[in-house]
Structure formats: C-alpha cells, structure tokens
Amino acid sequence: MDNLPIAMYIIPSIIMFCCGVYGFVTRKNLIAILISLELMLNAVDINFVVFNGFLYPGQLEGMMFTLFAIAIAAAETGLAIAIIVNLFRWARNIDIRDLNKMKF
C-alpha cells in the first residue's frame, strides 16, 4: 500500500462500524436495521483489505476473503429483503415494536 499510515484507513472504518452499531441499536424499522448491518459488514471488509495490504503486501488472500464476504452479504441482504417484504404483506408494517409475535 502507499505511504499513508494504517490509522488513515482504520479510523474511517471504525467510524463506519460505530455508525452501524448506533443505527442497529436505535432504529425500529427493519430496513434501517438491515442498512446498519450492511454498514458494519462493509467496515469489517475494509479492515480485511487494509490489514492484508499492510501485513502481506504482495498477496491477495484478504482481498479474496473480502470478495467472498461481499458476495455472502449480498445474498444475505436479498434473503432479508424477501423476509421483510413477506412480513409487510402479512402485518402491513415493518416496525419492530409492532411485530412482537412472529407466529402466523
């Protein structure tokens, strides 16, 4: 990687992760919670790439792991959106406070 210190990469990643945790804890809408979860996953992916670049500069294991993590996160998001759409069709609401019973 270039001549920037590792903190220049890690600090934005930490900020992204903390914003994701805050959104996950405070939001009551399922879509907002899903977006917050994706924000946390992307912050972790940035860390994988940065640590791979600093620890093993010529190898691509961290980047390949990140690509697989992004692919799995995309599949997970598609499944979560399908579940949320199903819940909306059933309950006409995607607010967590109103979905206290998950039985159909």
mmCIF file of C-alpha atoms in Angstrom, residues 18-88:
data_model
loop_
_atom_site.group_PDB
_atom_site.id
_atom_site.type_symbol
_atom_site.label_atom_id
_atom_site.label_comp_id
_atom_site.label_asym_id
_atom_site.label_seq_id
_atom_site.Cartn_x
_atom_site.Cartn_y
_atom_site.Cartn_z
ATOM 1 C CA CYS A 18 -19.813 2.704 15.170
ATOM 2 C CA CYS A 19 -22.457 4.375 12.971
ATOM 3 C CA GLY A 20 -23.711 0.915 12.027
ATOM 4 C CA VAL A 21 -23.904 -0.204 15.660
ATOM 5 C CA TYR A 22 -25.710 3.002 16.616
ATOM 6 C CA GLY A 23 -28.213 2.554 13.801
ATOM 7 C CA PHE A 24 -28.719 -1.117 14.641
ATOM 8 C CA VAL A 25 -29.436 -0.366 18.292
ATOM 9 C CA THR A 26 -31.594 2.743 17.888
ATOM 10 C CA ARG A 27 -33.681 2.087 14.764
ATOM 11 C CA LYS A 28 -37.022 0.306 14.902
ATOM 12 C CA ASN A 29 -37.562 -0.107 11.159
ATOM 13 C CA LEU A 30 -36.373 -3.407 9.679
ATOM 14 C CA ILE A 31 -34.964 -1.764 6.537
ATOM 15 C CA ALA A 32 -32.941 0.723 8.602
ATOM 16 C CA ILE A 33 -31.615 -2.127 10.744
ATOM 17 C CA LEU A 34 -30.594 -4.014 7.611
ATOM 18 C CA ILE A 35 -28.779 -0.950 6.252
ATOM 19 C CA SER A 36 -26.959 -0.546 9.573
ATOM 20 C CA LEU A 37 -25.918 -4.188 9.493
ATOM 21 C CA GLU A 38 -24.563 -3.770 5.965
ATOM 22 C CA LEU A 39 -22.618 -0.709 7.108
ATOM 23 C CA MET A 40 -20.957 -2.773 9.832
ATOM 24 C CA LEU A 41 -20.117 -5.558 7.371
ATOM 25 C CA ASN A 42 -18.541 -3.082 4.948
ATOM 26 C CA ALA A 43 -16.411 -1.622 7.734
ATOM 27 C CA VAL A 44 -15.125 -5.116 8.516
ATOM 28 C CA ASP A 45 -14.388 -5.700 4.819
ATOM 29 C CA ILE A 46 -12.318 -2.511 4.718
ATOM 30 C CA ASN A 47 -10.315 -3.825 7.675
ATOM 31 C CA PHE A 48 -9.672 -7.129 5.884
ATOM 32 C CA VAL A 49 -8.234 -5.338 2.860
ATOM 33 C CA VAL A 50 -6.170 -2.876 4.910
ATOM 34 C CA PHE A 51 -4.608 -5.493 7.174
ATOM 35 C CA ASN A 52 -3.875 -7.719 4.193
ATOM 36 C CA GLY A 53 -2.155 -4.827 2.405
ATOM 37 C CA PHE A 54 -0.030 -3.939 5.411
ATOM 38 C CA LEU A 55 0.843 -7.423 6.665
ATOM 39 C CA TYR A 56 1.222 -9.262 3.340
ATOM 40 C CA PRO A 57 1.767 -6.624 0.649
ATOM 41 C CA GLY A 58 2.137 -8.938 -2.341
ATOM 42 C CA GLN A 59 -0.612 -11.429 -1.578
ATOM 43 C CA LEU A 60 -4.341 -11.295 -2.198
ATOM 44 C CA GLU A 61 -5.848 -13.538 0.496
ATOM 45 C CA GLY A 62 -7.515 -10.675 2.369
ATOM 46 C CA MET A 63 -8.947 -9.236 -0.813
ATOM 47 C CA MET A 64 -10.299 -12.600 -1.937
ATOM 48 C CA PHE A 65 -11.821 -13.135 1.510
ATOM 49 C CA THR A 66 -13.419 -9.695 1.231
ATOM 50 C CA LEU A 67 -14.903 -10.538 -2.172
ATOM 51 C CA PHE A 68 -16.456 -13.701 -0.739
ATOM 52 C CA ALA A 69 -17.740 -11.747 2.274
ATOM 53 C CA ILE A 70 -19.343 -9.166 -0.028
ATOM 54 C CA ALA A 71 -20.976 -11.920 -2.100
ATOM 55 C CA ILE A 72 -22.349 -13.603 1.021
ATOM 56 C CA ALA A 73 -23.578 -10.247 2.360
ATOM 57 C CA ALA A 74 -25.376 -9.574 -0.937
ATOM 58 C CA ALA A 75 -27.111 -12.953 -0.782
ATOM 59 C CA GLU A 76 -27.980 -12.373 2.864
ATOM 60 C CA THR A 77 -29.432 -8.959 2.030
ATOM 61 C CA GLY A 78 -31.574 -10.415 -0.737
ATOM 62 C CA LEU A 79 -32.941 -13.018 1.648
ATOM 63 C CA ALA A 80 -33.568 -10.416 4.360
ATOM 64 C CA ILE A 81 -35.413 -8.149 1.918
ATOM 65 C CA ALA A 82 -37.597 -11.107 0.874
ATOM 66 C CA ILE A 83 -38.429 -11.829 4.521
ATOM 67 C CA ILE A 84 -39.188 -8.149 5.176
ATOM 68 C CA VAL A 85 -41.495 -7.988 2.130
ATOM 69 C CA ASN A 86 -43.273 -11.119 3.378
ATOM 70 C CA LEU A 87 -43.685 -9.579 6.834
ATOM 71 C CA PHE A 88 -45.035 -6.397 5.289
#
